[in-house]
Coordinates of C-alpha atoms in Angstrom, one line a residue:
Chain A
X403 CA 92.8 109.0 82.1
X404 CA 92.4 112.6 81.4
X405 CA 91.0 115.9 82.9
X406 CA 87.4 116.7 82.2
X407 CA 88.2 120.4 81.3
X408 CA 85.2 122.9 80.4
X409 CA 85.7 124.5 77.3
X410 CA 84.8 127.8 79.4
X411 CA 86.4 129.9 81.9
X412 CA 85.6 128.4 84.9
X413 CA 87.4 124.9 84.9
X414 CA 85.7 123.5 88.2
X415 CA 84.2 124.6 91.7
X416 CA 86.5 124.6 94.9
X417 CA 84.3 123.9 97.8
X418 CA 86.1 125.1 101.2
X419 CA 84.3 123.5 104.4
X420 CA 84.8 124.1 108.0
X421 CA 83.1 121.0 110.2
X422 CA 82.5 121.6 113.9
X423 CA 81.4 119.7 116.5
X424 CA 82.1 116.0 115.2
X425 CA 82.8 113.0 117.5
X426 CA 86.3 113.3 118.3
X427 CA 86.9 109.4 118.2
X428 CA 86.0 109.1 114.4
X429 CA 88.3 112.0 113.7
X430 CA 91.5 109.7 114.6
X431 CA 90.0 106.9 112.6
X432 CA 92.0 107.3 109.3
X433 CA 90.7 104.2 108.0
X434 CA 87.3 105.1 108.2
X435 CA 87.7 108.8 106.8
X436 CA 89.3 107.2 103.9
X437 CA 86.2 105.3 103.0
X438 CA 84.2 108.0 103.5
X439 CA 86.1 110.4 101.1
X440 CA 86.2 107.6 98.5
X441 CA 82.7 107.0 98.8
X442 CA 82.2 110.9 98.4
X443 CA 84.4 111.2 95.4
X444 CA 82.3 108.2 93.7
X445 CA 78.9 109.9 94.4
X446 CA 79.7 113.0 93.1
X447 CA 80.6 111.3 89.7
X448 CA 84.5 111.7 90.2
X449 CA 87.2 109.1 89.0
X450 CA 89.8 108.2 92.1
X451 CA 93.5 108.1 91.1
X452 CA 95.0 107.1 94.6
X453 CA 94.4 108.0 98.3
X454 CA 97.0 108.9 101.0
X455 CA 95.8 109.3 104.9
X456 CA 98.1 110.0 107.9
X457 CA 97.4 109.6 111.6
X458 CA 99.3 111.9 113.4
X459 CA 98.8 108.9 116.4
X460 CA 97.5 108.7 119.9
X461 CA 95.1 111.4 120.5
X462 CA 95.9 113.3 117.2
X463 CA 94.3 114.0 113.9
X464 CA 94.4 112.9 110.5
X465 CA 95.3 114.2 107.2
X466 CA 94.1 112.5 104.0
X467 CA 94.0 113.4 100.5
X468 CA 92.1 111.5 97.6
X469 CA 93.6 112.3 94.1
X470 CA 91.0 112.4 91.4
X471 CA 91.0 112.7 87.7
X472 CA 88.8 116.0 88.1
X473 CA 91.6 117.3 91.0
X474 CA 91.4 116.4 94.6
X475 CA 89.4 116.1 98.1
X476 CA 91.4 116.7 101.3
X477 CA 90.5 116.5 104.9
X478 CA 92.6 117.6 107.9
X479 CA 91.1 116.9 111.5
X480 CA 91.7 118.3 115.1
X481 CA 90.0 115.6 117.3
X482 CA 90.7 118.2 120.3
X483 CA 88.7 120.6 118.7
X484 CA 86.1 118.3 117.1
X485 CA 87.1 120.0 114.2
X486 CA 87.5 119.0 110.5
X487 CA 89.1 121.0 107.3
X488 CA 87.4 119.8 104.2
X489 CA 88.2 120.7 100.6
X490 CA 86.6 119.5 97.2
X491 CA 88.0 120.6 94.1
X492 CA 86.3 119.6 91.0
X493 CA 86.5 120.0 87.5
X494 CA 84.2 118.8 84.5
X495 CA 80.8 116.7 85.6
X496 CA 81.8 116.0 88.6
X497 CA 79.8 117.7 91.6
X498 CA 81.9 119.4 94.1
X499 CA 79.3 120.4 96.3
X500 CA 77.7 116.9 96.1
X501 CA 81.1 115.2 97.6
X502 CA 81.2 117.9 100.4
X503 CA 77.7 117.3 101.6
X504 CA 78.2 113.6 101.7
X505 CA 81.1 113.8 103.8
X506 CA 79.1 116.3 106.1
X507 CA 76.4 114.0 106.6
X508 CA 78.8 111.1 107.0
X509 CA 80.5 113.2 109.8
X510 CA 77.1 114.2 111.4
X511 CA 78.0 118.0 111.0
X512 CA 74.7 119.8 111.0
X513 CA 75.7 123.1 110.1
X514 CA 78.8 122.9 107.8
X515 CA 80.4 126.4 106.9
X516 CA 80.8 126.7 103.1
X517 CA 82.7 128.8 100.8
X518 CA 82.4 127.9 97.0
X519 CA 85.5 129.4 95.1
X520 CA 84.9 129.3 90.8
X521 CA 88.5 128.0 89.6
X522 CA 90.0 128.4 86.3
X523 CA 91.9 129.7 83.4
X524 CA 91.4 133.6 82.3
X525 CA 89.0 133.9 79.2
X526 CA 91.2 134.2 76.0
Chain B
X271 CA 105.1 114.4 114.5
X272 CA 101.8 116.6 115.4
X273 CA 99.7 119.1 114.0
X274 CA 101.0 122.8 114.8
X275 CA 97.5 123.9 116.4
X276 CA 96.7 127.6 117.2
X277 CA 94.7 127.9 120.4
X278 CA 92.7 130.6 118.7
X279 CA 89.5 130.3 116.4
X280 CA 91.4 130.5 113.0
X281 CA 93.6 127.6 112.5
X282 CA 95.3 128.5 109.5
X283 CA 95.2 130.2 106.0
X284 CA 93.9 128.6 102.9
X285 CA 95.5 130.2 99.7
X286 CA 93.5 129.6 96.5
X287 CA 95.5 130.6 93.4
X288 CA 94.7 130.5 89.8
X289 CA 97.8 130.9 87.5
X290 CA 97.7 131.7 84.2
X291 CA 99.9 132.0 80.9
X292 CA 102.7 129.5 82.4
X293 CA 104.8 127.7 79.7
X294 CA 103.3 124.5 78.5
X295 CA 106.2 122.3 79.0
X296 CA 106.6 123.0 82.7
X297 CA 103.0 122.3 83.3
X298 CA 103.8 118.7 82.0
X299 CA 106.9 117.8 84.2
X300 CA 105.8 115.9 87.2
X301 CA 109.0 115.6 88.7
X302 CA 110.0 119.6 88.5
X303 CA 106.7 120.6 89.6
X304 CA 107.3 118.1 92.8
X305 CA 110.6 119.7 93.3
X306 CA 109.1 122.9 93.3
X307 CA 106.1 122.1 95.7
X308 CA 108.5 120.1 97.9
X309 CA 110.7 123.6 98.0
X310 CA 107.9 126.0 98.6
X311 CA 106.8 124.0 101.7
X312 CA 110.2 124.1 102.7
X313 CA 110.6 127.6 102.3
X314 CA 107.3 128.5 104.1
X315 CA 108.6 126.7 107.3
X316 CA 106.3 123.7 106.6
X317 CA 106.8 119.9 107.5
X318 CA 106.4 117.5 104.5
X319 CA 104.8 114.2 105.5
X320 CA 104.8 112.8 101.8
X321 CA 104.2 113.8 97.9
X322 CA 102.0 112.1 95.4
X323 CA 102.2 113.2 91.6
X324 CA 100.4 111.9 88.5
X325 CA 101.0 113.2 84.9
X326 CA 98.0 112.2 82.9
X327 CA 100.3 111.5 79.9
X328 CA 101.3 112.7 76.7
X329 CA 100.3 116.2 76.3
X330 CA 97.9 116.4 79.2
X331 CA 98.8 118.0 82.6
X332 CA 100.0 116.8 86.3
X333 CA 97.8 116.6 89.5
X334 CA 100.0 116.6 92.5
X335 CA 99.6 117.0 96.5
X336 CA 102.3 117.4 99.0
X337 CA 101.1 116.4 102.6
X338 CA 102.4 118.5 105.5
X339 CA 102.3 118.3 109.1
X340 CA 100.6 121.6 108.5
X341 CA 98.2 120.4 106.1
X342 CA 98.8 120.2 102.3
X343 CA 99.7 121.9 99.1
X344 CA 98.0 120.7 95.9
X345 CA 98.5 121.8 92.5
X346 CA 96.8 120.8 89.1
X347 CA 97.8 121.8 85.5
X348 CA 96.1 122.3 81.9
X349 CA 99.1 122.5 79.7
X350 CA 96.6 123.4 76.4
X351 CA 95.3 126.4 78.7
X352 CA 98.8 127.0 80.2
X353 CA 96.8 127.3 83.6
X354 CA 97.7 125.8 86.9
X355 CA 95.2 125.6 90.0
X356 CA 97.3 125.9 93.2
X357 CA 96.0 125.4 96.6
X358 CA 98.3 125.9 99.8
X359 CA 96.5 125.4 103.3
X360 CA 99.1 125.7 106.5
X361 CA 98.4 125.8 109.9
X362 CA 100.6 127.0 112.7
X363 CA 103.5 129.0 112.1
X364 CA 104.1 127.8 108.3
X365 CA 103.2 130.7 106.1
X366 CA 100.7 130.0 103.5
X367 CA 101.0 133.0 101.4
X368 CA 104.8 132.5 101.1
X369 CA 104.5 129.3 99.7
X370 CA 101.9 130.2 97.2
X371 CA 104.5 133.0 96.2
X372 CA 107.3 130.8 95.9
X373 CA 105.5 128.5 93.4
X374 CA 104.2 131.3 91.5
X375 CA 107.5 132.8 91.2
X376 CA 109.0 129.4 90.0
X377 CA 106.1 129.3 87.3
X378 CA 106.9 132.7 85.9
X379 CA 103.5 133.7 86.9
X380 CA 103.1 137.5 87.0
X381 CA 99.9 138.1 87.9
X382 CA 98.6 135.4 90.3
X383 CA 95.1 135.5 91.1
X384 CA 94.7 134.7 95.0
X385 CA 92.1 134.3 97.3
X386 CA 93.0 133.3 101.1
X387 CA 90.5 132.2 103.4
X388 CA 90.9 131.8 106.9
X389 CA 90.3 128.2 108.2
X390 CA 89.4 127.2 111.5
X391 CA 87.0 125.8 114.5
X392 CA 84.0 127.9 115.8
X393 CA 85.2 129.4 118.9
X394 CA 83.9 128.0 121.9

């Protein structure tokens, strides 16, 4: 297993997505959210190393990370706000936008608010 | 343990930091990088849930995440480029900028390239 590093300046895209108006119940379901993020990783062509999800208990939300050969996907949820904060950082040929779109669709988010950052080393 | 959610629009700051000209050897040292990120979390006033670090082996880099009650810190390294991609997302009173500055200092980065994104639910 290795990093898939582009031999150019930008080593990847980092999508920062704020997701509103989500059903509160799904934002407490750590197992289901984990399966969504794992499927999103695969849909984007990324390679999963491991995944780690934590439910804060009761009515509270979930914090989860999927670690990838290509970097990571993270999700933090606030059911009381019907809100989730997603970020997807993927290097190489995996498609961070595809993964973010997949998660947004599965959470039923009509209007995800995205920012896309190019990441990478300074050119030499 | 609970999320520390601000009762306002922005629920936190997400610092995206690209870090150059780092000694390649430290970028392969998963144990040391883990200790740096854990110390950064505490320096910023955050509460650690767990940490997960993976070395890709040999001359390759490291992927690591520290999961927080306040969200997460992640680091991905490319020793062959002397480059590391850091992101710090913290909600509530924890200071994401402080954590990012701490990691940058420990990695000996003179000129970190930062972007700061405000994250949060839409105002109601």
